PDB file of C-alpha atoms and ligand atoms in Angstrom:
ATOM      1  CA  MET Q   1     -41.044 -30.256  27.556  1.00  0.00           C
ATOM      2  CA  MET Q   2     -41.028 -31.560  24.040  1.00  0.00           C
ATOM      3  CA  LYS Q   3     -37.509 -32.656  24.511  1.00  0.00           C
ATOM      4  CA  MET Q   4     -38.208 -34.395  27.671  1.00  0.00           C
ATOM      5  CA  THR Q   5     -40.974 -36.352  25.924  1.00  0.00           C
ATOM      6  CA  LYS Q   6     -38.758 -37.398  23.102  1.00  0.00           C
ATOM      7  CA  VAL Q   7     -36.111 -38.353  25.608  1.00  0.00           C
ATOM      8  CA  ALA Q   8     -38.709 -40.317  27.495  1.00  0.00           C
ATOM      9  CA  ALA Q   9     -39.881 -42.013  24.267  1.00  0.00           C
ATOM     10  CA  LEU Q  10     -36.353 -42.965  23.332  1.00  0.00           C
ATOM     11  CA  PHE Q  11     -35.657 -44.243  26.881  1.00  0.00           C
ATOM     12  CA  LEU Q  12     -38.756 -46.331  26.777  1.00  0.00           C
ATOM     13  CA  ALA Q  13     -37.936 -47.712  23.401  1.00  0.00           C
ATOM     14  CA  GLY Q  14     -34.537 -48.619  24.677  1.00  0.00           C
ATOM     15  CA  ALA Q  15     -36.026 -50.243  27.848  1.00  0.00           C
ATOM     16  CA  MET Q  16     -38.303 -52.332  25.598  1.00  0.00           C
ATOM     17  CA  THR Q  17     -35.542 -53.458  23.443  1.00  0.00           C
ATOM     18  CA  VAL Q  18     -33.572 -54.551  26.383  1.00  0.00           C
ATOM     19  CA  SER Q  19     -36.559 -56.408  27.968  1.00  0.00           C
ATOM     20  CA  LEU Q  20     -37.310 -58.073  24.657  1.00  0.00           C
ATOM     21  CA  ALA Q  21     -33.746 -59.030  24.226  1.00  0.00           C
ATOM     22  CA  ALA Q  22     -33.809 -60.366  27.744  1.00  0.00           C
ATOM     23  CA  CYS Q  23     -36.688 -62.714  27.006  1.00  0.00           C
ATOM     24  CA  GLY Q  24     -34.957 -63.943  23.843  1.00  0.00           C
ATOM     25  CA  GLY Q  25     -36.464 -61.273  21.604  1.00  0.00           C
ATOM     26  CA  SER Q  26     -35.524 -61.567  17.992  1.00  0.00           C
ATOM     27  CA  LYS Q  27     -34.964 -58.913  15.306  1.00  0.00           C
ATOM     28  CA  ASP Q  28     -38.599 -58.667  15.065  1.00  0.00           C
ATOM     29  CA  GLY Q  29     -38.700 -57.704  18.771  1.00  0.00           C
ATOM     30  CA  ALA Q  30     -36.298 -54.816  17.954  1.00  0.00           C
ATOM     31  CA  ALA Q  31     -38.363 -53.728  14.918  1.00  0.00           C
ATOM     32  CA  ALA Q  32     -41.617 -53.659  17.097  1.00  0.00           C
ATOM     33  CA  ALA Q  33     -39.598 -51.639  19.723  1.00  0.00           C
ATOM     34  CA  GLY Q  34     -38.622 -49.332  16.869  1.00  0.00           C
ATOM     35  CA  GLN Q  35     -42.181 -48.791  15.740  1.00  0.00           C
ATOM     36  CA  ALA Q  36     -43.373 -48.261  19.210  1.00  0.00           C
ATOM     37  CA  ALA Q  37     -40.776 -45.584  19.683  1.00  0.00           C
ATOM     38  CA  GLU Q  38     -41.860 -43.835  16.482  1.00  0.00           C
ATOM     39  CA  ALA Q  39     -45.404 -43.946  17.529  1.00  0.00           C
ATOM     40  CA  ALA Q  40     -44.564 -42.516  20.953  1.00  0.00           C
ATOM     41  CA  ALA Q  41     -42.550 -39.819  19.368  1.00  0.00           C
ATOM     42  CA  SER Q  42     -45.292 -38.730  16.852  1.00  0.00           C
ATOM     43  CA  ALA Q  43     -47.849 -38.825  19.684  1.00  0.00           C
ATOM     44  CA  ALA Q  44     -45.452 -36.436  21.448  1.00  0.00           C
ATOM     45  CA  ALA Q  45     -45.620 -33.980  18.611  1.00  0.00           C
ATOM     46  CA  SER Q  46     -48.931 -32.843  19.954  1.00  0.00           C
ATOM     47  CA  ALA Q  47     -51.616 -31.272  17.788  1.00  0.00           C
ATOM     48  CA  GLY Q  48     -52.287 -28.742  20.580  1.00  0.00           C
ATOM     49  CA  GLN Q  49     -55.749 -28.232  22.086  1.00  0.00           C
ATOM     50  CA  THR Q  50     -58.809 -29.338  20.113  1.00  0.00           C
ATOM     51  CA  LEU Q  51     -61.460 -26.584  19.316  1.00  0.00           C
ATOM     52  CA  GLU Q  52     -63.617 -28.245  21.918  1.00  0.00           C
ATOM     53  CA  ASP Q  53     -60.876 -27.933  24.703  1.00  0.00           C
ATOM     54  CA  ILE Q  54     -60.569 -24.231  23.699  1.00  0.00           C
ATOM     55  CA  LYS Q  55     -64.294 -23.541  23.885  1.00  0.00           C
ATOM     56  CA  LYS Q  56     -64.610 -25.353  27.041  1.00  0.00           C
ATOM     57  CA  SER Q  57     -61.801 -23.461  28.708  1.00  0.00           C
ATOM     58  CA  GLY Q  58     -63.302 -20.152  27.551  1.00  0.00           C
ATOM     59  CA  LYS Q  59     -60.070 -18.821  26.454  1.00  0.00           C
ATOM     60  CA  ILE Q  60     -57.371 -19.008  23.554  1.00  0.00           C
ATOM     61  CA  THR Q  61     -53.770 -18.360  24.115  1.00  0.00           C
ATOM     62  CA  MET Q  62     -51.426 -16.621  21.776  1.00  0.00           C
ATOM     63  CA  VAL Q  63     -47.800 -15.950  21.905  1.00  0.00           C
ATOM     64  CA  THR Q  64     -45.944 -13.197  20.133  1.00  0.00           C
ATOM     65  CA  ASN Q  65     -42.970 -10.718  20.487  1.00  0.00           C
ATOM     66  CA  ALA Q  66     -44.372  -7.371  20.915  1.00  0.00           C
ATOM     67  CA  GLU Q  67     -41.265  -5.646  19.539  1.00  0.00           C
ATOM     68  CA  PHE Q  68     -42.470  -5.440  15.963  1.00  0.00           C
ATOM     69  CA  GLU Q  69     -44.595  -2.414  15.283  1.00  0.00           C
ATOM     70  CA  PRO Q  70     -47.007  -2.137  13.403  1.00  0.00           C
ATOM     71  CA  PHE Q  71     -47.731  -5.960  13.763  1.00  0.00           C
ATOM     72  CA  GLU Q  72     -47.272  -6.147  17.608  1.00  0.00           C
ATOM     73  CA  TYR Q  73     -46.120  -3.629  20.118  1.00  0.00           C
ATOM     74  CA  LYS Q  74     -46.940  -2.444  23.592  1.00  0.00           C
ATOM     75  CA  ASP Q  75     -49.362   0.323  24.239  1.00  0.00           C
ATOM     76  CA  HIS Q  76     -48.989   0.810  28.081  1.00  0.00           C
ATOM     77  CA  ASP Q  77     -49.341  -2.784  29.192  1.00  0.00           C
ATOM     78  CA  GLN Q  78     -51.356  -3.881  26.231  1.00  0.00           C
ATOM     79  CA  VAL Q  79     -50.189  -5.709  23.227  1.00  0.00           C
ATOM     80  CA  VAL Q  80     -51.578  -3.983  20.120  1.00  0.00           C
ATOM     81  CA  GLY Q  81     -51.167  -4.056  16.339  1.00  0.00           C
ATOM     82  CA  ILE Q  82     -52.234  -5.831  13.219  1.00  0.00           C
ATOM     83  CA  ASP Q  83     -51.785  -9.322  14.717  1.00  0.00           C
ATOM     84  CA  ALA Q  84     -53.417  -8.562  17.957  1.00  0.00           C
ATOM     85  CA  ASP Q  85     -56.522  -7.430  15.966  1.00  0.00           C
ATOM     86  CA  ILE Q  86     -56.528 -10.427  13.867  1.00  0.00           C
ATOM     87  CA  ALA Q  87     -56.088 -12.596  17.076  1.00  0.00           C
ATOM     88  CA  LYS Q  88     -59.212 -10.965  18.555  1.00  0.00           C
ATOM     89  CA  GLU Q  89     -61.172 -11.955  15.453  1.00  0.00           C
ATOM     90  CA  ILE Q  90     -60.065 -15.358  15.778  1.00  0.00           C
ATOM     91  CA  ALA Q  91     -61.071 -15.519  19.532  1.00  0.00           C
ATOM     92  CA  ASP Q  92     -64.532 -13.846  18.752  1.00  0.00           C
ATOM     93  CA  LYS Q  93     -65.189 -16.460  16.064  1.00  0.00           C
ATOM     94  CA  LEU Q  94     -64.739 -19.206  18.806  1.00  0.00           C
ATOM     95  CA  GLY Q  95     -66.624 -17.013  21.394  1.00  0.00           C
ATOM     96  CA  VAL Q  96     -63.720 -17.134  23.925  1.00  0.00           C
ATOM     97  CA  LYS Q  97     -61.461 -14.696  25.545  1.00  0.00           C
ATOM     98  CA  LEU Q  98     -58.030 -13.919  23.907  1.00  0.00           C
ATOM     99  CA  GLU Q  99     -54.913 -14.033  26.089  1.00  0.00           C
ATOM    100  CA  ILE Q 100     -51.603 -12.738  24.674  1.00  0.00           C
ATOM    101  CA  THR Q 101     -48.253 -13.503  26.112  1.00  0.00           C
ATOM    102  CA  ASP Q 102     -45.246 -11.383  25.025  1.00  0.00           C
ATOM    103  CA  ILE Q 103     -42.040 -13.592  24.744  1.00  0.00           C
ATOM    104  CA  ALA Q 104     -38.711 -13.767  22.949  1.00  0.00           C
ATOM    105  CA  PHE Q 105     -39.377 -14.170  19.178  1.00  0.00           C
ATOM    106  CA  ASP Q 106     -37.227 -17.342  19.083  1.00  0.00           C
ATOM    107  CA  ALA Q 107     -39.327 -18.776  21.893  1.00  0.00           C
ATOM    108  CA  CYS Q 108     -42.516 -18.604  19.885  1.00  0.00           C
ATOM    109  CA  VAL Q 109     -42.170 -21.859  17.903  1.00  0.00           C
ATOM    110  CA  PRO Q 110     -40.925 -23.889  20.806  1.00  0.00           C
ATOM    111  CA  SER Q 111     -43.933 -22.671  22.860  1.00  0.00           C
ATOM    112  CA  LEU Q 112     -46.274 -24.219  20.328  1.00  0.00           C
ATOM    113  CA  THR Q 113     -44.637 -27.531  20.203  1.00  0.00           C
ATOM    114  CA  THR Q 114     -44.624 -27.859  23.853  1.00  0.00           C
ATOM    115  CA  GLY Q 115     -48.250 -27.087  24.116  1.00  0.00           C
ATOM    116  CA  LYS Q 116     -47.777 -23.799  26.054  1.00  0.00           C
ATOM    117  CA  ALA Q 117     -49.763 -21.767  23.526  1.00  0.00           C
ATOM    118  CA  ASP Q 118     -52.630 -22.322  20.920  1.00  0.00           C
ATOM    119  CA  PHE Q 119     -51.078 -20.124  18.144  1.00  0.00           C
ATOM    120  CA  CYS Q 120     -48.541 -17.599  17.382  1.00  0.00           C
ATOM    121  CA  ALA Q 121     -49.208 -14.311  15.438  1.00  0.00           C
ATOM    122  CA  ALA Q 122     -45.952 -12.495  15.175  1.00  0.00           C
ATOM    123  CA  GLY Q 123     -45.425 -11.171  11.663  1.00  0.00           C
ATOM    124  CA  MET Q 124     -43.958 -14.663  11.396  1.00  0.00           C
ATOM    125  CA  THR Q 125     -42.639 -15.627   7.868  1.00  0.00           C
ATOM    126  CA  VAL Q 126     -43.344 -19.102   6.599  1.00  0.00           C
ATOM    127  CA  THR Q 127     -40.020 -20.928   6.150  1.00  0.00           C
ATOM    128  CA  PRO Q 128     -39.327 -24.645   5.390  1.00  0.00           C
ATOM    129  CA  ASP Q 129     -37.349 -24.952   8.621  1.00  0.00           C
ATOM    130  CA  ARG Q 130     -40.224 -23.743  10.730  1.00  0.00           C
ATOM    131  CA  GLN Q 131     -42.639 -25.847   8.917  1.00  0.00           C
ATOM    132  CA  LYS Q 132     -40.855 -28.894  10.161  1.00  0.00           C
ATOM    133  CA  ASN Q 133     -42.099 -27.906  13.670  1.00  0.00           C
ATOM    134  CA  VAL Q 134     -45.430 -26.084  13.247  1.00  0.00           C
ATOM    135  CA  ASP Q 135     -48.089 -25.678  10.709  1.00  0.00           C
ATOM    136  CA  PHE Q 136     -48.896 -22.328   9.050  1.00  0.00           C
ATOM    137  CA  THR Q 137     -52.277 -20.895   8.106  1.00  0.00           C
ATOM    138  CA  ASP Q 138     -52.767 -19.232   4.812  1.00  0.00           C
ATOM    139  CA  PRO Q 139     -50.609 -16.144   4.370  1.00  0.00           C
ATOM    140  CA  TYR Q 140     -52.177 -12.950   5.345  1.00  0.00           C
ATOM    141  CA  TYR Q 141     -49.336 -10.507   4.429  1.00  0.00           C
ATOM    142  CA  ASN Q 142     -46.515 -10.065   2.167  1.00  0.00           C
ATOM    143  CA  ALA Q 143     -43.141  -8.529   3.552  1.00  0.00           C
ATOM    144  CA  SER Q 144     -39.501  -8.268   2.703  1.00  0.00           C
ATOM    145  CA  GLN Q 145     -36.173  -7.867   4.544  1.00  0.00           C
ATOM    146  CA  ALA Q 146     -35.141  -4.096   4.291  1.00  0.00           C
ATOM    147  CA  ILE Q 147     -31.832  -2.658   5.014  1.00  0.00           C
ATOM    148  CA  ILE Q 148     -31.537   0.487   7.155  1.00  0.00           C
ATOM    149  CA  VAL Q 149     -28.444   2.613   7.502  1.00  0.00           C
ATOM    150  CA  ARG Q 150     -27.390   6.078   8.720  1.00  0.00           C
ATOM    151  CA  LYS Q 151     -28.130   8.899   6.406  1.00  0.00           C
ATOM    152  CA  ASP Q 152     -24.358   9.519   5.991  1.00  0.00           C
ATOM    153  CA  SER Q 153     -23.659   5.799   5.381  1.00  0.00           C
ATOM    154  CA  LYS Q 154     -21.655   4.652   2.277  1.00  0.00           C
ATOM    155  CA  ILE Q 155     -23.986   1.657   1.995  1.00  0.00           C
ATOM    156  CA  LYS Q 156     -26.263   2.395  -0.756  1.00  0.00           C
ATOM    157  CA  SER Q 157     -27.259  -1.022  -2.109  1.00  0.00           C
ATOM    158  CA  ARG Q 158     -27.353  -4.792  -0.994  1.00  0.00           C
ATOM    159  CA  GLU Q 159     -23.856  -5.395  -2.312  1.00  0.00           C
ATOM    160  CA  ASP Q 160     -22.476  -2.706  -0.143  1.00  0.00           C
ATOM    161  CA  LEU Q 161     -23.288  -4.951   2.902  1.00  0.00           C
ATOM    162  CA  ASN Q 162     -20.584  -7.259   1.930  1.00  0.00           C
ATOM    163  CA  GLY Q 163     -17.920  -7.198   4.618  1.00  0.00           C
ATOM    164  CA  LYS Q 164     -20.019  -5.088   6.934  1.00  0.00           C
ATOM    165  CA  VAL Q 165     -21.249  -5.512  10.556  1.00  0.00           C
ATOM    166  CA  VAL Q 166     -24.972  -5.968  10.408  1.00  0.00           C
ATOM    167  CA  GLY Q 167     -27.596  -6.052  13.228  1.00  0.00           C
ATOM    168  CA  VAL Q 168     -30.542  -8.310  13.228  1.00  0.00           C
ATOM    169  CA  GLN Q 169     -33.301  -9.472  15.602  1.00  0.00           C
ATOM    170  CA  GLN Q 170     -32.363 -12.870  16.988  1.00  0.00           C
ATOM    171  CA  GLY Q 171     -33.776 -15.830  15.172  1.00  0.00           C
ATOM    172  CA  THR Q 172     -35.690 -13.892  12.402  1.00  0.00           C
ATOM    173  CA  THR Q 173     -35.493 -14.309   8.721  1.00  0.00           C
ATOM    174  CA  GLY Q 174     -33.162 -11.247   8.610  1.00  0.00           C
ATOM    175  CA  ASP Q 175     -30.927 -13.220  11.034  1.00  0.00           C
ATOM    176  CA  ILE Q 176     -31.064 -16.334   8.825  1.00  0.00           C
ATOM    177  CA  TYR Q 177     -30.263 -14.330   5.711  1.00  0.00           C
ATOM    178  CA  CYS Q 178     -27.296 -12.461   7.106  1.00  0.00           C
ATOM    179  CA  THR Q 179     -25.897 -15.522   8.821  1.00  0.00           C
ATOM    180  CA  ASN Q 180     -26.193 -17.245   5.551  1.00  0.00           C
ATOM    181  CA  GLU Q 181     -26.409 -20.722   7.130  1.00  0.00           C
ATOM    182  CA  ASP Q 182     -27.501 -22.507   3.888  1.00  0.00           C
ATOM    183  CA  GLY Q 183     -24.891 -20.436   1.731  1.00  0.00           C
ATOM    184  CA  LYS Q 184     -27.735 -19.238  -0.432  1.00  0.00           C
ATOM    185  CA  SER Q 185     -27.617 -15.468   0.527  1.00  0.00           C
ATOM    186  CA  GLU Q 186     -26.155 -13.265  -2.078  1.00  0.00           C
ATOM    187  CA  VAL Q 187     -24.525 -10.953   0.629  1.00  0.00           C
ATOM    188  CA  LYS Q 188     -21.596 -12.088   2.745  1.00  0.00           C
ATOM    189  CA  VAL Q 189     -21.483  -9.709   5.796  1.00  0.00           C
ATOM    190  CA  LYS Q 190     -18.447  -9.667   8.117  1.00  0.00           C
ATOM    191  CA  GLU Q 191     -20.352 -10.154  11.358  1.00  0.00           C
ATOM    192  CA  VAL Q 192     -23.969 -10.592  12.370  1.00  0.00           C
ATOM    193  CA  LYS Q 193     -24.927  -9.004  15.794  1.00  0.00           C
ATOM    194  CA  ARG Q 194     -28.105 -10.416  17.100  1.00  0.00           C
ATOM    195  CA  TYR Q 195     -30.394  -8.456  19.335  1.00  0.00           C
ATOM    196  CA  PRO Q 196     -33.441  -9.472  21.412  1.00  0.00           C
ATOM    197  CA  LYS Q 197     -35.185  -6.304  20.251  1.00  0.00           C
ATOM    198  CA  GLY Q 198     -34.989  -4.833  16.708  1.00  0.00           C
ATOM    199  CA  MET Q 199     -35.007  -1.330  18.371  1.00  0.00           C
ATOM    200  CA  ASP Q 200     -31.779  -2.117  20.147  1.00  0.00           C
ATOM    201  CA  ALA Q 201     -30.000  -2.943  16.750  1.00  0.00           C
ATOM    202  CA  VAL Q 202     -31.327   0.274  15.471  1.00  0.00           C
ATOM    203  CA  ALA Q 203     -29.943   2.237  18.470  1.00  0.00           C
ATOM    204  CA  ASP Q 204     -26.487   0.600  18.066  1.00  0.00           C
ATOM    205  CA  MET Q 205     -26.615   1.578  14.241  1.00  0.00           C
ATOM    206  CA  MET Q 206     -27.401   5.162  15.066  1.00  0.00           C
ATOM    207  CA  GLY Q 207     -24.721   5.234  17.664  1.00  0.00           C
ATOM    208  CA  GLY Q 208     -22.140   4.060  14.974  1.00  0.00           C
ATOM    209  CA  ARG Q 209     -21.413   0.706  16.791  1.00  0.00           C
ATOM    210  CA  ILE Q 210     -22.761  -1.224  13.752  1.00  0.00           C
ATOM    211  CA  ASP Q 211     -23.022  -0.486  10.077  1.00  0.00           C
ATOM    212  CA  ALA Q 212     -26.528  -1.516   9.136  1.00  0.00           C
ATOM    213  CA  VAL Q 213     -29.659  -3.209  10.297  1.00  0.00           C
ATOM    214  CA  VAL Q 214     -31.637  -5.898   8.355  1.00  0.00           C
ATOM    215  CA  ILE Q 215     -35.194  -6.110   9.385  1.00  0.00           C
ATOM    216  CA  ASP Q 216     -38.635  -6.592   8.042  1.00  0.00           C
ATOM    217  CA  ASN Q 217     -39.889  -3.658   5.877  1.00  0.00           C
ATOM    218  CA  PHE Q 218     -42.926  -2.553   8.049  1.00  0.00           C
ATOM    219  CA  PRO Q 219     -40.932  -2.173  11.344  1.00  0.00           C
ATOM    220  CA  ALA Q 220     -38.104  -0.725   9.357  1.00  0.00           C
ATOM    221  CA  ASP Q 221     -40.438   2.174   8.088  1.00  0.00           C
ATOM    222  CA  LYS Q 222     -41.597   2.740  11.778  1.00  0.00           C
ATOM    223  CA  TYR Q 223     -38.011   3.062  13.047  1.00  0.00           C
ATOM    224  CA  VAL Q 224     -37.118   5.402  10.128  1.00  0.00           C
ATOM    225  CA  SER Q 225     -40.298   7.541  10.464  1.00  0.00           C
ATOM    226  CA  LYS Q 226     -39.312   8.045  14.198  1.00  0.00           C
ATOM    227  CA  ASN Q 227     -35.654   8.965  13.385  1.00  0.00           C
ATOM    228  CA  ALA Q 228     -36.048  10.433  10.071  1.00  0.00           C
ATOM    229  CA  ASP Q 229     -33.241  12.913  10.598  1.00  0.00           C
ATOM    230  CA  LYS Q 230     -30.686  10.184  11.213  1.00  0.00           C
ATOM    231  CA  ILE Q 231     -31.562   6.976   9.429  1.00  0.00           C
ATOM    232  CA  GLN Q 232     -32.974   5.794   6.049  1.00  0.00           C
ATOM    233  CA  LYS Q 233     -34.192   2.699   4.381  1.00  0.00           C
ATOM    234  CA  LEU Q 234     -32.594   1.584   1.252  1.00  0.00           C
ATOM    235  CA  ASP Q 235     -35.033   1.022  -1.813  1.00  0.00           C
ATOM    236  CA  GLU Q 236     -33.594  -2.406  -2.404  1.00  0.00           C
ATOM    237  CA  ALA Q 237     -35.005  -5.264  -0.320  1.00  0.00           C
ATOM    238  CA  LEU Q 238     -33.105  -8.564   0.436  1.00  0.00           C
ATOM    239  CA  THR Q 239     -35.914 -11.136   0.392  1.00  0.00           C
ATOM    240  CA  GLU Q 240     -39.610 -11.553  -0.445  1.00  0.00           C
ATOM    241  CA  GLU Q 241     -41.671 -13.248   2.494  1.00  0.00           C
ATOM    242  CA  GLU Q 242     -45.245 -14.125   3.460  1.00  0.00           C
ATOM    243  CA  TYR Q 243     -46.530 -13.861   6.857  1.00  0.00           C
ATOM    244  CA  ALA Q 244     -48.822 -16.460   8.430  1.00  0.00           C
ATOM    245  CA  ILE Q 245     -50.079 -17.661  11.743  1.00  0.00           C
ATOM    246  CA  ALA Q 246     -48.381 -20.557  13.217  1.00  0.00           C
ATOM    247  CA  VAL Q 247     -50.335 -23.522  15.127  1.00  0.00           C
ATOM    248  CA  PRO Q 248     -49.124 -26.724  16.442  1.00  0.00           C
ATOM    249  CA  LYS Q 249     -48.714 -29.525  13.881  1.00  0.00           C
ATOM    250  CA  ASN Q 250     -51.976 -30.997  12.769  1.00  0.00           C
ATOM    251  CA  SER Q 251     -54.019 -28.434  14.977  1.00  0.00           C
ATOM    252  CA  GLU Q 252     -57.683 -28.188  14.270  1.00  0.00           C
ATOM    253  CA  LEU Q 253     -57.178 -24.422  14.759  1.00  0.00           C
ATOM    254  CA  LYS Q 254     -55.626 -24.049  11.362  1.00  0.00           C
ATOM    255  CA  ALA Q 255     -58.905 -24.402   9.481  1.00  0.00           C
ATOM    256  CA  THR Q 256     -60.748 -22.046  11.770  1.00  0.00           C
ATOM    257  CA  ILE Q 257     -57.961 -19.299  11.368  1.00  0.00           C
ATOM    258  CA  ASN Q 258     -58.019 -19.801   7.625  1.00  0.00           C
ATOM    259  CA  GLU Q 259     -61.887 -19.065   7.703  1.00  0.00           C
ATOM    260  CA  VAL Q 260     -61.026 -16.011   9.670  1.00  0.00           C
ATOM    261  CA  ILE Q 261     -58.441 -14.755   7.429  1.00  0.00           C
ATOM    262  CA  LYS Q 262     -60.737 -15.214   4.326  1.00  0.00           C
ATOM    263  CA  ASP Q 263     -63.696 -13.629   5.948  1.00  0.00           C
ATOM    264  CA  LEU Q 264     -61.413 -10.530   6.806  1.00  0.00           C
ATOM    265  CA  ASN Q 265     -60.073 -10.471   3.175  1.00  0.00           C
ATOM    266  CA  ASP Q 266     -63.484 -10.823   1.603  1.00  0.00           C
ATOM    267  CA  SER Q 267     -65.316  -8.168   3.831  1.00  0.00           C
ATOM    268  CA  GLY Q 268     -62.564  -5.597   3.475  1.00  0.00           C
ATOM    269  CA  LYS Q 269     -62.029  -5.732   7.283  1.00  0.00           C
ATOM    270  CA  MET Q 270     -58.457  -6.671   6.781  1.00  0.00           C
ATOM    271  CA  ASP Q 271     -57.684  -3.470   4.926  1.00  0.00           C
ATOM    272  CA  GLU Q 272     -59.273  -1.545   7.710  1.00  0.00           C
ATOM    273  CA  ILE Q 273     -57.150  -3.333  10.402  1.00  0.00           C
ATOM    274  CA  VAL Q 274     -53.994  -2.618   8.381  1.00  0.00           C
ATOM    275  CA  GLY Q 275     -55.130   0.899   7.604  1.00  0.00           C
ATOM    276  CA  LYS Q 276     -55.310   1.485  11.371  1.00  0.00           C
ATOM    277  CA  TYR Q 277     -51.538   0.708  11.805  1.00  0.00           C
ATOM    278  CA  ILE Q 278     -49.957   1.395   8.385  1.00  0.00           C
ATOM    279  CA  THR Q 279     -50.582   4.912   6.885  1.00  0.00           C
ATOM    280  CA  ALA Q 280     -49.867   4.974   3.208  1.00  0.00           C
ATOM    281  CA  ASP Q 281     -47.409   7.744   2.708  1.00  0.00           C
TER     282      ASP Q 281
HETATM  283  N1  LIG I 301     -40.799 -11.923   9.694  1.00  0.00           N
HETATM  284  C1  LIG I 301     -39.539 -12.203  10.487  1.00  0.00           C
HETATM  285  C2  LIG I 301     -39.488 -13.702  10.786  1.00  0.00           C
HETATM  286  O1  LIG I 301     -40.537 -14.364  10.658  1.00  0.00           O
HETATM  287  C3  LIG I 301     -39.461 -11.398  11.686  1.00  0.00           C
HETATM  288  C4  LIG I 301     -40.668 -11.507  12.579  1.00  0.00           C
HETATM  289  C5  LIG I 301     -40.360 -10.859  13.939  1.00  0.00           C
HETATM  290  N2  LIG I 301     -41.589 -10.683  14.699  1.00  0.00           N
HETATM  291  C6  LIG I 301     -41.613 -10.291  15.900  1.00  0.00           C
HETATM  292  N3  LIG I 301     -42.907 -10.224  16.495  1.00  0.00           N
HETATM  293  N4  LIG I 301     -40.671  -9.807  16.621  1.00  0.00           N
HETATM  294  O2  LIG I 301     -38.480 -14.206  11.236  1.00  0.00           O
END
């Protein structure tokens, strides 16, 4: 949708340039057309619904990828987890119903830029690249990229990942780190295998088809606790990251969500929510 709008804006700008040129338009005409195109493009980068829109409609929509226990996962047909509980607080603050849609992780940012959802709570790490397309609230949790391997694996540290075949969830910071697009990662793996679900990567690793899985530390702990006889998490982590909630650029919602996060932290309710899903052991 966003793409269409951009294309449409460019097309319009092109058409304007042509028509200006047709009536003897000067360089100034071309500059004006350029400015018009810029204005159209920035209008296309929608701020999403206003708070008033949301209140009027009586519901707020969230996207996530519910393959990420303890932050979001399915309990029967329901999406539950830390992010779902925080989202409920956001909806309550606005006095509206919460609607959660479970989609692919790498579809979450696009669904905000195209106005399909009001916010995304998905254990999403703040990254400069994502910040080009969406705004982030204040961070609400610290995390890291963990390495999981089979118990009998020779991989004992991050360096041991060099030259290995590593599984990641597609489009995540684990993927970005292992793919090493910016050339900044200390580790140079031989091949990155991308999975729509972290669990599928773990299954392939347990089955010996890949050497290791790089994934956020909290889901890593969940996978390990469910398969403690077969796999383990290394002590060493690869990155330090911060989770925040993503909203469309310039969305009014950002300030509201920041208030909710602050209230949850100040009242101790955030600890309560986290405590429901992460047991200290
Ligand atoms: N923190 C990582 C990232 O932002 C992984 C998040 C995956 N979340 C999910 N709900 N599947 O890239």
